[in-house]
PDB file of C-alpha atoms in Angstrom:
ATOM      1  CA  MET K   1     -25.060 -63.411  -3.841  1.00 50.00           C
ATOM      2  CA  MET K   2     -22.617 -66.459  -3.143  1.00 45.00           C
ATOM      3  CA  SER K   3     -19.458 -66.821  -2.329  1.00 42.00           C
ATOM      4  CA  CYS K   4     -16.572 -69.222  -2.817  1.00 38.00           C
ATOM      5  CA  LYS K   5     -16.531 -70.554   0.888  1.00 38.00           C
ATOM      6  CA  GLY K   6     -14.592 -73.480   2.734  1.00 38.00           C
ATOM      7  CA  LEU K   7     -11.550 -70.652   3.762  1.00 37.00           C
ATOM      8  CA  GLY K   8     -10.210 -69.030   6.702  1.00 42.00           C
ATOM      9  CA  GLY K   9      -7.772 -66.613   8.811  1.00 48.00           C
ATOM     10  CA  GLU K  10      -5.421 -64.435   7.584  1.00 53.00           C
ATOM     11  CA  GLY K  11      -3.303 -65.738   5.368  1.00 59.00           C
ATOM     12  CA  SER K  12      -5.895 -68.117   3.874  1.00 64.00           C
ATOM     13  CA  ALA K  13      -8.181 -65.139   2.696  1.00 64.00           C
ATOM     14  CA  ALA K  14      -5.269 -63.958   1.393  1.00 65.00           C
ATOM     15  CA  ALA K  15      -4.711 -67.142  -0.654  1.00 63.00           C
ATOM     16  CA  ALA K  16      -8.138 -66.796  -1.659  1.00 59.00           C
ATOM     17  CA  ALA K  17      -8.287 -63.035  -3.166  1.00 62.00           C
ATOM     18  CA  ALA K  18      -5.244 -64.324  -4.864  1.00 74.00           C
ATOM     19  CA  LEU K  19      -7.416 -66.895  -6.696  1.00 83.00           C
ATOM     20  CA  PRO K  20      -8.967 -66.131 -10.323  1.00 89.00           C
ATOM     21  CA  HIS K  21     -12.230 -63.989  -9.646  1.00 93.00           C
ATOM     22  CA  VAL K  22     -15.498 -65.442 -11.579  1.00 95.00           C
ATOM     23  CA  LEU K  23     -18.869 -64.423 -11.826  1.00 97.00           C
ATOM     24  CA  ALA K  24     -21.753 -66.748 -12.390  1.00 97.00           C
ATOM     25  CA  VAL K  25     -24.814 -65.331 -13.298  1.00 98.00           C
ATOM     26  CA  ASP K  26     -27.815 -67.351 -13.580  1.00 96.00           C
ATOM     27  CA  ASP K  27     -31.588 -66.757 -12.750  1.00 95.00           C
ATOM     28  CA  SER K  28     -31.449 -70.614 -11.355  1.00 95.00           C
ATOM     29  CA  SER K  29     -30.719 -70.899  -8.191  1.00 96.00           C
ATOM     30  CA  VAL K  30     -29.669 -75.031  -8.728  1.00 96.00           C
ATOM     31  CA  ASP K  31     -27.961 -74.017 -12.099  1.00 96.00           C
ATOM     32  CA  ARG K  32     -26.003 -71.247  -9.453  1.00 97.00           C
ATOM     33  CA  ALA K  33     -24.895 -73.726  -7.103  1.00 96.00           C
ATOM     34  CA  VAL K  34     -23.658 -76.381  -9.852  1.00 95.00           C
ATOM     35  CA  ILE K  35     -21.636 -73.658 -11.022  1.00 95.00           C
ATOM     36  CA  SER K  36     -20.541 -72.603  -8.520  1.00 95.00           C
ATOM     37  CA  GLY K  37     -18.946 -75.774  -7.018  1.00 95.00           C
ATOM     38  CA  ILE K  38     -18.048 -76.989 -10.419  1.00 93.00           C
ATOM     39  CA  LEU K  39     -15.511 -73.799 -10.097  1.00 92.00           C
ATOM     40  CA  ARG K  40     -14.959 -74.367  -6.766  1.00 91.00           C
ATOM     41  CA  SER K  41     -13.557 -77.402  -7.146  1.00 89.00           C
ATOM     42  CA  SER K  42     -11.313 -76.167  -9.793  1.00 87.00           C
ATOM     43  CA  LYS K  43      -9.765 -73.810  -7.056  1.00 86.00           C
ATOM     44  CA  PHE K  44     -11.593 -70.480  -8.097  1.00 89.00           C
ATOM     45  CA  ARG K  45     -13.001 -68.226  -6.233  1.00 92.00           C
ATOM     46  CA  VAL K  46     -16.969 -67.536  -7.386  1.00 95.00           C
ATOM     47  CA  THR K  47     -19.506 -64.990  -6.844  1.00 96.00           C
ATOM     48  CA  ALA K  48     -22.670 -65.792  -8.500  1.00 97.00           C
ATOM     49  CA  VAL K  49     -25.491 -63.525  -8.482  1.00 97.00           C
ATOM     50  CA  ASP K  50     -29.283 -64.163 -10.037  1.00 96.00           C
ATOM     51  CA  SER K  51     -29.224 -61.444 -12.858  1.00 97.00           C
ATOM     52  CA  GLY K  52     -27.368 -59.561 -15.069  1.00 97.00           C
ATOM     53  CA  LYS K  53     -28.491 -56.257 -13.913  1.00 97.00           C
ATOM     54  CA  ARG K  54     -26.879 -57.477 -10.467  1.00 97.00           C
ATOM     55  CA  ALA K  55     -23.901 -58.718 -12.335  1.00 97.00           C
ATOM     56  CA  LEU K  56     -23.053 -54.871 -13.469  1.00 97.00           C
ATOM     57  CA  GLU K  57     -23.740 -53.797 -10.643  1.00 96.00           C
ATOM     58  CA  LEU K  58     -21.067 -55.747  -9.502  1.00 95.00           C
ATOM     59  CA  LEU K  59     -18.586 -55.262 -12.401  1.00 96.00           C
ATOM     60  CA  GLY K  60     -18.720 -51.175 -11.159  1.00 93.00           C
ATOM     61  CA  SER K  61     -17.752 -52.498  -7.737  1.00 90.00           C
ATOM     62  CA  GLU K  62     -15.738 -54.984  -8.187  1.00 77.00           C
ATOM     63  CA  ALA K  63     -12.175 -54.143 -10.468  1.00 71.00           C
ATOM     64  CA  ASN K  64     -10.748 -58.041  -9.925  1.00 88.00           C
ATOM     65  CA  VAL K  65     -13.190 -60.265 -12.019  1.00 94.00           C
ATOM     66  CA  SER K  66     -11.219 -62.787 -14.195  1.00 93.00           C
ATOM     67  CA  MET K  67     -14.251 -64.299 -16.244  1.00 95.00           C
ATOM     68  CA  ILE K  68     -18.031 -64.456 -16.669  1.00 97.00           C
ATOM     69  CA  ILE K  69     -19.996 -67.222 -16.751  1.00 97.00           C
ATOM     70  CA  THR K  70     -23.503 -66.490 -17.542  1.00 97.00           C
ATOM     71  CA  ASP K  71     -26.510 -68.324 -18.349  1.00 96.00           C
ATOM     72  CA  TYR K  72     -28.063 -67.582 -22.040  1.00 95.00           C
ATOM     73  CA  TRP K  73     -32.079 -67.077 -21.282  1.00 92.00           C
ATOM     74  CA  MET K  74     -32.560 -64.947 -18.200  1.00 93.00           C
ATOM     75  CA  PRO K  75     -35.659 -62.669 -16.790  1.00 89.00           C
ATOM     76  CA  GLU K  76     -35.598 -58.610 -17.986  1.00 91.00           C
ATOM     77  CA  MET K  77     -31.939 -58.930 -19.266  1.00 96.00           C
ATOM     78  CA  THR K  78     -30.467 -62.174 -21.376  1.00 96.00           C
ATOM     79  CA  GLY K  79     -27.052 -63.716 -21.056  1.00 97.00           C
ATOM     80  CA  TYR K  80     -26.543 -62.677 -24.561  1.00 97.00           C
ATOM     81  CA  GLU K  81     -28.026 -58.678 -23.169  1.00 97.00           C
ATOM     82  CA  LEU K  82     -24.877 -59.071 -20.580  1.00 98.00           C
ATOM     83  CA  LEU K  83     -22.497 -59.642 -23.290  1.00 98.00           C
ATOM     84  CA  LYS K  84     -22.615 -56.898 -25.022  1.00 97.00           C
ATOM     85  CA  LYS K  85     -23.138 -54.192 -22.637  1.00 97.00           C
ATOM     86  CA  VAL K  86     -19.959 -55.777 -21.264  1.00 97.00           C
ATOM     87  CA  LYS K  87     -18.028 -55.733 -24.334  1.00 97.00           C
ATOM     88  CA  GLU K  88     -19.084 -52.622 -25.070  1.00 97.00           C
ATOM     89  CA  SER K  89     -17.272 -51.551 -22.123  1.00 96.00           C
ATOM     90  CA  SER K  90     -14.225 -49.300 -22.394  1.00 95.00           C
ATOM     91  CA  LYS K  91     -13.730 -50.793 -18.460  1.00 93.00           C
ATOM     92  CA  LEU K  92     -15.072 -54.604 -18.494  1.00 96.00           C
ATOM     93  CA  LYS K  93     -14.001 -55.257 -22.779  1.00 95.00           C
ATOM     94  CA  GLY K  94     -11.336 -57.459 -21.924  1.00 94.00           C
ATOM     95  CA  ILE K  95     -13.290 -59.847 -19.325  1.00 96.00           C
ATOM     96  CA  PRO K  96     -14.091 -62.891 -21.358  1.00 96.00           C
ATOM     97  CA  VAL K  97     -17.825 -63.796 -20.805  1.00 97.00           C
ATOM     98  CA  VAL K  98     -18.912 -67.475 -21.126  1.00 96.00           C
ATOM     99  CA  ILE K  99     -22.332 -68.511 -22.136  1.00 97.00           C
ATOM    100  CA  MET K 100     -24.158 -71.315 -21.261  1.00 95.00           C
ATOM    101  CA  SER K 101     -27.849 -72.191 -22.096  1.00 93.00           C
ATOM    102  CA  SER K 102     -29.928 -75.401 -22.215  1.00 90.00           C
ATOM    103  CA  GLU K 103     -30.773 -74.826 -25.589  1.00 87.00           C
ATOM    104  CA  ASN K 104     -28.328 -76.111 -28.199  1.00 90.00           C
ATOM    105  CA  VAL K 105     -29.726 -73.531 -31.205  1.00 91.00           C
ATOM    106  CA  PRO K 106     -27.079 -73.006 -34.041  1.00 94.00           C
ATOM    107  CA  THR K 107     -28.107 -69.014 -34.159  1.00 93.00           C
ATOM    108  CA  ARG K 108     -27.374 -68.324 -30.865  1.00 92.00           C
ATOM    109  CA  ILE K 109     -23.824 -69.658 -30.385  1.00 94.00           C
ATOM    110  CA  THR K 110     -23.463 -68.101 -33.381  1.00 95.00           C
ATOM    111  CA  ARG K 111     -24.706 -64.888 -32.742  1.00 95.00           C
ATOM    112  CA  CYS K 112     -23.152 -64.899 -28.989  1.00 96.00           C
ATOM    113  CA  MET K 113     -19.773 -66.261 -30.643  1.00 95.00           C
ATOM    114  CA  GLU K 114     -19.691 -62.963 -33.172  1.00 96.00           C
ATOM    115  CA  GLU K 115     -20.891 -60.457 -30.267  1.00 96.00           C
ATOM    116  CA  GLY K 116     -17.055 -61.950 -28.837  1.00 96.00           C
ATOM    117  CA  ALA K 117     -18.176 -64.335 -26.217  1.00 96.00           C
ATOM    118  CA  GLU K 118     -15.306 -66.743 -25.279  1.00 95.00           C
ATOM    119  CA  ASP K 119     -16.910 -69.952 -25.342  1.00 94.00           C
ATOM    120  CA  PHE K 120     -20.535 -71.458 -25.307  1.00 94.00           C
ATOM    121  CA  LEU K 121     -21.720 -74.862 -22.918  1.00 94.00           C
ATOM    122  CA  LEU K 122     -23.985 -76.772 -22.882  1.00 93.00           C
ATOM    123  CA  LYS K 123     -26.402 -77.522 -19.821  1.00 92.00           C
ATOM    124  CA  PRO K 124     -25.739 -79.432 -17.421  1.00 91.00           C
ATOM    125  CA  VAL K 125     -22.345 -77.647 -17.502  1.00 90.00           C
ATOM    126  CA  GLN K 126     -19.816 -80.418 -16.707  1.00 87.00           C
ATOM    127  CA  PRO K 127     -16.780 -79.894 -14.619  1.00 85.00           C
ATOM    128  CA  SER K 128     -14.302 -80.878 -17.189  1.00 87.00           C
ATOM    129  CA  ASP K 129     -16.248 -78.535 -19.555  1.00 88.00           C
ATOM    130  CA  VAL K 130     -15.401 -75.836 -17.132  1.00 86.00           C
ATOM    131  CA  SER K 131     -12.162 -77.031 -16.264  1.00 81.00           C
ATOM    132  CA  ARG K 132     -11.055 -76.878 -20.106  1.00 84.00           C
ATOM    133  CA  LEU K 133     -11.958 -73.543 -20.457  1.00 83.00           C
ATOM    134  CA  CYS K 134     -11.083 -72.104 -17.118  1.00 77.00           C
ATOM    135  CA  ASN K 135      -7.036 -73.568 -17.833  1.00 78.00           C
ATOM    136  CA  ARG K 136      -7.556 -72.000 -21.496  1.00 79.00           C
ATOM    137  CA  VAL K 137      -8.940 -68.519 -20.607  1.00 77.00           C
ATOM    138  CA  LEU K 138      -7.591 -67.649 -17.051  1.00 71.00           C
ATOM    139  CA  ARG K 139      -3.830 -69.626 -17.037  1.00 61.00           C
TER     140      ARG K 139
ATOM    141  CA  MET P   1     -28.155-101.352  11.070  1.00 71.00           C
ATOM    142  CA  ASP P   2     -24.228-101.276  11.253  1.00 86.00           C
ATOM    143  CA  TYR P   3     -21.886 -99.498   9.031  1.00 87.00           C
ATOM    144  CA  SER P   4     -21.192-101.958   6.071  1.00 90.00           C
ATOM    145  CA  THR P   5     -24.800-102.903   5.687  1.00 92.00           C
ATOM    146  CA  LEU P   6     -25.642 -99.023   5.987  1.00 91.00           C
ATOM    147  CA  ARG P   7     -23.332 -98.396   3.049  1.00 92.00           C
ATOM    148  CA  ARG P   8     -24.531-101.845   1.101  1.00 94.00           C
ATOM    149  CA  GLN P   9     -27.802-100.409   1.164  1.00 94.00           C
ATOM    150  CA  ILE P  10     -26.580 -96.839   0.216  1.00 95.00           C
ATOM    151  CA  THR P  11     -25.123 -98.070  -3.094  1.00 95.00           C
ATOM    152  CA  PHE P  12     -27.808-100.550  -3.863  1.00 96.00           C
ATOM    153  CA  MET P  13     -30.580 -97.411  -3.691  1.00 96.00           C
ATOM    154  CA  LYS P  14     -28.091 -95.808  -5.541  1.00 96.00           C
ATOM    155  CA  LYS P  15     -27.955 -97.811  -8.273  1.00 96.00           C
ATOM    156  CA  SER P  16     -31.341 -98.995  -8.489  1.00 97.00           C
ATOM    157  CA  PHE P  17     -31.846 -94.915  -9.393  1.00 97.00           C
ATOM    158  CA  PHE P  18     -30.082 -95.195 -12.238  1.00 97.00           C
ATOM    159  CA  ASP P  19     -31.018 -98.605 -13.430  1.00 96.00           C
ATOM    160  CA  GLN P  20     -34.884 -96.999 -13.328  1.00 96.00           C
ATOM    161  CA  GLY P  21     -33.925 -93.901 -14.654  1.00 95.00           C
ATOM    162  CA  TYR P  22     -34.881 -91.845 -11.812  1.00 97.00           C
ATOM    163  CA  LEU P  23     -31.311 -90.079 -12.320  1.00 97.00           C
ATOM    164  CA  ASP P  24     -28.156 -89.736 -14.886  1.00 95.00           C
ATOM    165  CA  GLU P  25     -24.648 -89.450 -14.447  1.00 94.00           C
ATOM    166  CA  GLN P  26     -25.103 -85.211 -13.925  1.00 94.00           C
ATOM    167  CA  PHE P  27     -26.241 -87.159 -10.418  1.00 96.00           C
ATOM    168  CA  ASN P  28     -22.441 -89.124 -10.437  1.00 95.00           C
ATOM    169  CA  GLN P  29     -20.780 -85.380 -11.205  1.00 94.00           C
ATOM    170  CA  LEU P  30     -21.937 -83.737  -8.609  1.00 94.00           C
ATOM    171  CA  GLU P  31     -21.037 -86.123  -5.750  1.00 94.00           C
ATOM    172  CA  GLU P  32     -17.279 -86.119  -7.647  1.00 93.00           C
ATOM    173  CA  LEU P  33     -17.972 -82.273  -6.075  1.00 93.00           C
ATOM    174  CA  GLN P  34     -18.148 -82.964  -3.446  1.00 92.00           C
ATOM    175  CA  ASP P  35     -14.768 -82.813  -0.227  1.00 89.00           C
ATOM    176  CA  GLU P  36     -13.945 -81.827   2.848  1.00 87.00           C
ATOM    177  CA  SER P  37     -15.104 -78.526   2.516  1.00 87.00           C
ATOM    178  CA  SER P  38     -18.363 -79.368   0.730  1.00 90.00           C
ATOM    179  CA  PRO P  39     -18.680 -82.462   2.215  1.00 91.00           C
ATOM    180  CA  ASN P  40     -22.681 -81.957   1.606  1.00 93.00           C
ATOM    181  CA  PHE P  41     -23.254 -80.384  -1.496  1.00 95.00           C
ATOM    182  CA  VAL P  42     -25.270 -82.683  -3.500  1.00 96.00           C
ATOM    183  CA  GLU P  43     -27.766 -82.329  -0.689  1.00 96.00           C
ATOM    184  CA  GLU P  44     -27.587 -79.324  -0.480  1.00 96.00           C
ATOM    185  CA  VAL P  45     -28.545 -78.843  -4.479  1.00 97.00           C
ATOM    186  CA  VAL P  46     -31.149 -81.214  -4.476  1.00 97.00           C
ATOM    187  CA  ALA P  47     -32.327 -79.632  -1.523  1.00 97.00           C
ATOM    188  CA  LEU P  48     -32.489 -76.650  -3.732  1.00 97.00           C
ATOM    189  CA  PHE P  49     -34.217 -77.766  -6.419  1.00 97.00           C
ATOM    190  CA  LEU P  50     -37.021 -79.483  -4.173  1.00 97.00           C
ATOM    191  CA  LYS P  51     -37.734 -75.841  -2.486  1.00 96.00           C
ATOM    192  CA  ASP P  52     -37.379 -74.474  -6.155  1.00 95.00           C
ATOM    193  CA  SER P  53     -39.353 -77.015  -8.256  1.00 96.00           C
ATOM    194  CA  PRO P  54     -42.488 -77.138  -5.902  1.00 97.00           C
ATOM    195  CA  ARG P  55     -43.357 -73.620  -6.859  1.00 96.00           C
ATOM    196  CA  LEU P  56     -43.183 -73.825 -10.127  1.00 96.00           C
ATOM    197  CA  LEU P  57     -45.401 -76.870 -10.730  1.00 97.00           C
ATOM    198  CA  THR P  58     -47.804 -74.980  -8.521  1.00 97.00           C
ATOM    199  CA  ASN P  59     -47.482 -71.967 -10.993  1.00 96.00           C
ATOM    200  CA  ILE P  60     -47.516 -73.877 -14.287  1.00 97.00           C
ATOM    201  CA  GLU P  61     -51.000 -75.420 -12.898  1.00 97.00           C
ATOM    202  CA  HIS P  62     -52.024 -71.487 -12.403  1.00 96.00           C
ATOM    203  CA  THR P  63     -51.282 -70.980 -15.851  1.00 96.00           C
ATOM    204  CA  ILE P  64     -52.350 -73.738 -17.079  1.00 96.00           C
ATOM    205  CA  GLY P  65     -56.389 -73.138 -15.508  1.00 94.00           C
ATOM    206  CA  LYS P  66     -56.204 -69.454 -16.967  1.00 92.00           C
ATOM    207  CA  TYR P  67     -57.838 -68.393 -20.218  1.00 90.00           C
ATOM    208  CA  PRO P  68     -57.066 -67.428 -23.117  1.00 90.00           C
ATOM    209  CA  GLN P  69     -54.392 -69.854 -22.392  1.00 91.00           C
ATOM    210  CA  ASP P  70     -50.775 -68.402 -22.169  1.00 94.00           C
ATOM    211  CA  PHE P  71     -48.319 -71.564 -24.306  1.00 95.00           C
ATOM    212  CA  HIS P  72     -45.985 -68.852 -24.407  1.00 93.00           C
ATOM    213  CA  ARG P  73     -45.631 -68.253 -20.385  1.00 94.00           C
ATOM    214  CA  LEU P  74     -46.332 -72.273 -19.756  1.00 95.00           C
ATOM    215  CA  ASP P  75     -43.195 -72.969 -22.252  1.00 94.00           C
ATOM    216  CA  SER P  76     -41.255 -70.269 -20.272  1.00 92.00           C
ATOM    217  CA  LEU P  77     -41.932 -72.334 -16.651  1.00 95.00           C
ATOM    218  CA  VAL P  78     -41.191 -75.966 -17.814  1.00 95.00           C
ATOM    219  CA  HIS P  79     -38.287 -74.599 -19.396  1.00 93.00           C
ATOM    220  CA  GLN P  80     -36.996 -73.147 -15.660  1.00 93.00           C
ATOM    221  CA  LEU P  81     -38.121 -76.779 -14.589  1.00 95.00           C
ATOM    222  CA  LYS P  82     -36.380 -78.614 -16.946  1.00 94.00           C
ATOM    223  CA  GLY P  83     -33.231 -77.332 -16.649  1.00 93.00           C
ATOM    224  CA  SER P  84     -32.774 -77.060 -12.789  1.00 95.00           C
ATOM    225  CA  GLY P  85     -33.699 -81.096 -13.283  1.00 96.00           C
ATOM    226  CA  SER P  86     -31.392 -81.574 -15.499  1.00 95.00           C
ATOM    227  CA  SER P  87     -28.546 -79.923 -13.521  1.00 95.00           C
ATOM    228  CA  ILE P  88     -29.294 -82.639 -10.889  1.00 96.00           C
ATOM    229  CA  GLY P  89     -29.414 -85.738 -12.744  1.00 96.00           C
ATOM    230  CA  ALA P  90     -32.706 -85.779 -12.460  1.00 97.00           C
ATOM    231  CA  VAL P  91     -34.130 -87.528 -16.318  1.00 96.00           C
ATOM    232  CA  ARG P  92     -37.197 -88.782 -15.725  1.00 96.00           C
ATOM    233  CA  MET P  93     -38.266 -85.196 -14.765  1.00 95.00           C
ATOM    234  CA  LYS P  94     -36.446 -83.824 -17.514  1.00 95.00           C
ATOM    235  CA  ASN P  95     -38.012 -86.113 -19.999  1.00 96.00           C
ATOM    236  CA  GLU P  96     -41.616 -85.350 -19.074  1.00 96.00           C
ATOM    237  CA  CYS P  97     -41.338 -81.635 -19.323  1.00 96.00           C
ATOM    238  CA  SER P  98     -39.709 -81.840 -22.834  1.00 95.00           C
ATOM    239  CA  VAL P  99     -43.133 -83.731 -23.215  1.00 97.00           C
ATOM    240  CA  PHE P 100     -44.755 -81.291 -22.144  1.00 97.00           C
ATOM    241  CA  LYS P 101     -42.569 -78.544 -24.373  1.00 95.00           C
ATOM    242  CA  ALA P 102     -43.789 -80.500 -27.022  1.00 96.00           C
ATOM    243  CA  HIS P 103     -47.349 -79.840 -26.369  1.00 97.00           C
ATOM    244  CA  CYS P 104     -46.914 -76.471 -25.554  1.00 96.00           C
ATOM    245  CA  ASN P 105     -45.352 -75.906 -28.936  1.00 95.00           C
ATOM    246  CA  ASP P 106     -48.869 -78.234 -30.765  1.00 96.00           C
ATOM    247  CA  LYS P 107     -51.226 -75.964 -27.885  1.00 96.00           C
ATOM    248  CA  ASN P 108     -52.231 -78.881 -27.071  1.00 96.00           C
ATOM    249  CA  LEU P 109     -53.702 -77.980 -23.511  1.00 96.00           C
ATOM    250  CA  GLU P 110     -55.172 -81.389 -22.639  1.00 96.00           C
ATOM    251  CA  GLY P 111     -51.655 -82.865 -23.416  1.00 97.00           C
ATOM    252  CA  CYS P 112     -50.130 -80.018 -20.900  1.00 97.00           C
ATOM    253  CA  ARG P 113     -52.639 -80.920 -18.145  1.00 97.00           C
ATOM    254  CA  ARG P 114     -51.739 -84.903 -18.258  1.00 97.00           C
ATOM    255  CA  SER P 115     -47.828 -84.013 -18.722  1.00 97.00           C
ATOM    256  CA  LEU P 116     -48.322 -82.124 -15.561  1.00 97.00           C
ATOM    257  CA  GLN P 117     -49.385 -85.007 -13.884  1.00 97.00           C
ATOM    258  CA  ARG P 118     -46.981 -86.753 -14.667  1.00 97.00           C
ATOM    259  CA  MET P 119     -44.118 -84.557 -13.876  1.00 96.00           C
ATOM    260  CA  LYS P 120     -45.761 -83.859 -10.464  1.00 97.00           C
ATOM    261  CA  ARG P 121     -46.059 -88.085  -9.604  1.00 97.00           C
ATOM    262  CA  GLU P 122     -42.357 -87.954 -11.169  1.00 96.00           C
ATOM    263  CA  HIS P 123     -41.424 -85.296  -8.616  1.00 97.00           C
ATOM    264  CA  ALA P 124     -43.148 -86.549  -5.730  1.00 97.00           C
ATOM    265  CA  THR P 125     -41.362 -90.020  -6.002  1.00 97.00           C
ATOM    266  CA  LEU P 126     -38.063 -88.558  -6.965  1.00 97.00           C
ATOM    267  CA  LYS P 127     -38.267 -86.287  -4.166  1.00 97.00           C
ATOM    268  CA  GLN P 128     -39.390 -89.723  -1.447  1.00 97.00           C
ATOM    269  CA  LYS P 129     -36.231 -91.564  -3.035  1.00 97.00           C
ATOM    270  CA  LEU P 130     -33.710 -88.888  -3.105  1.00 97.00           C
ATOM    271  CA  GLU P 131     -34.482 -88.138   1.002  1.00 96.00           C
ATOM    272  CA  SER P 132     -34.297 -91.631   2.034  1.00 96.00           C
ATOM    273  CA  TYR P 133     -30.809 -91.552   0.297  1.00 96.00           C
ATOM    274  CA  PHE P 134     -29.958 -88.637   1.997  1.00 95.00           C
ATOM    275  CA  GLN P 135     -31.148 -89.854   5.262  1.00 94.00           C
ATOM    276  CA  LEU P 136     -29.260 -92.848   4.889  1.00 93.00           C
ATOM    277  CA  LEU P 137     -26.098 -91.284   4.077  1.00 93.00           C
ATOM    278  CA  ARG P 138     -26.090 -88.747   6.853  1.00 92.00           C
ATOM    279  CA  GLN P 139     -26.098 -92.175   9.260  1.00 91.00           C
ATOM    280  CA  VAL P 140     -22.812 -93.099   7.332  1.00 88.00           C
ATOM    281  CA  ALA P 141     -21.469 -89.559   7.460  1.00 78.00           C
ATOM    282  CA  PRO P 142     -20.435 -89.373  11.074  1.00 68.00           C
ATOM    283  CA  ARG P 143     -17.971 -92.389  11.060  1.00 64.00           C
ATOM    284  CA  GLU P 144     -16.616 -90.751   7.602  1.00 63.00           C
ATOM    285  CA  HIS P 145     -16.063 -87.749   8.605  1.00 56.00           C
ATOM    286  CA  ALA P 146     -14.003 -89.559  11.650  1.00 57.00           C
ATOM    287  CA  VAL P 147     -12.130 -91.281   9.102  1.00 58.00           C
ATOM    288  CA  ASN P 148     -11.220 -88.449   6.811  1.00 55.00           C
ATOM    289  CA  SER P 149     -10.365 -86.263   9.866  1.00 54.00           C
ATOM    290  CA  ARG P 150      -7.296 -88.881  10.795  1.00 50.00           C
ATOM    291  CA  LYS P 151      -5.931 -89.372   7.528  1.00 48.00           C
TER     292      LYS P 151
END
């Protein structure tokens, strides 16, 4: 798991906790680092996990997740399956979910949007994509 | 080597990566994310790629050697490599992965083998180039950090 870094001290910890908290889900360590860096640069608090299973575990224990951004194609549980579980949960369904994919498959995009995804981003994700998205969804 | 010469060398080296098609705009996007709290962000991300990609290449090679052929598994492995390469702007790697995927789609094992050899060469070249680049960057970093601290 990777958390937002670069802040220290009690005052800074309180300030960090006040930032919107984004949960990033991707089985690729490279892509987790990239999306975390992009989100961090947009002044979000980030927790990055490597699977849908870990994401659900964290969502069960952490009440303060403002948005989920997840890769589509992951082993064991796809981003679509994670999206479905979030939207089926009375506790979690209000959390916006964004899907990322390196493949531009229209039927995949439609399916995710129909299931309640907030947006669908093509990889490699650009800082401008995330900045626009987060401004729209979180502010 | 003095600072200005180093800086010129770094600029020239990076330009050559783009001119020769090794890197694309995604690399610039990652460099723009670097700040005082993450001054080595790009090097860290590239290090993750260089740590992860040999494993994928080995798995691809191992899977190619298996019988019966498992093109679905091969496609899945190269998809991962293509994705992470694309995320750091490694355009030649990304393009060769696309060629490999096309061979998988055609169930062309010999095509996959040839493509894998090219991927390994591209990977080795990219690794050498990026390691040289970051080695130079580390030489200018202490001075640039001191300048930024005085601002």
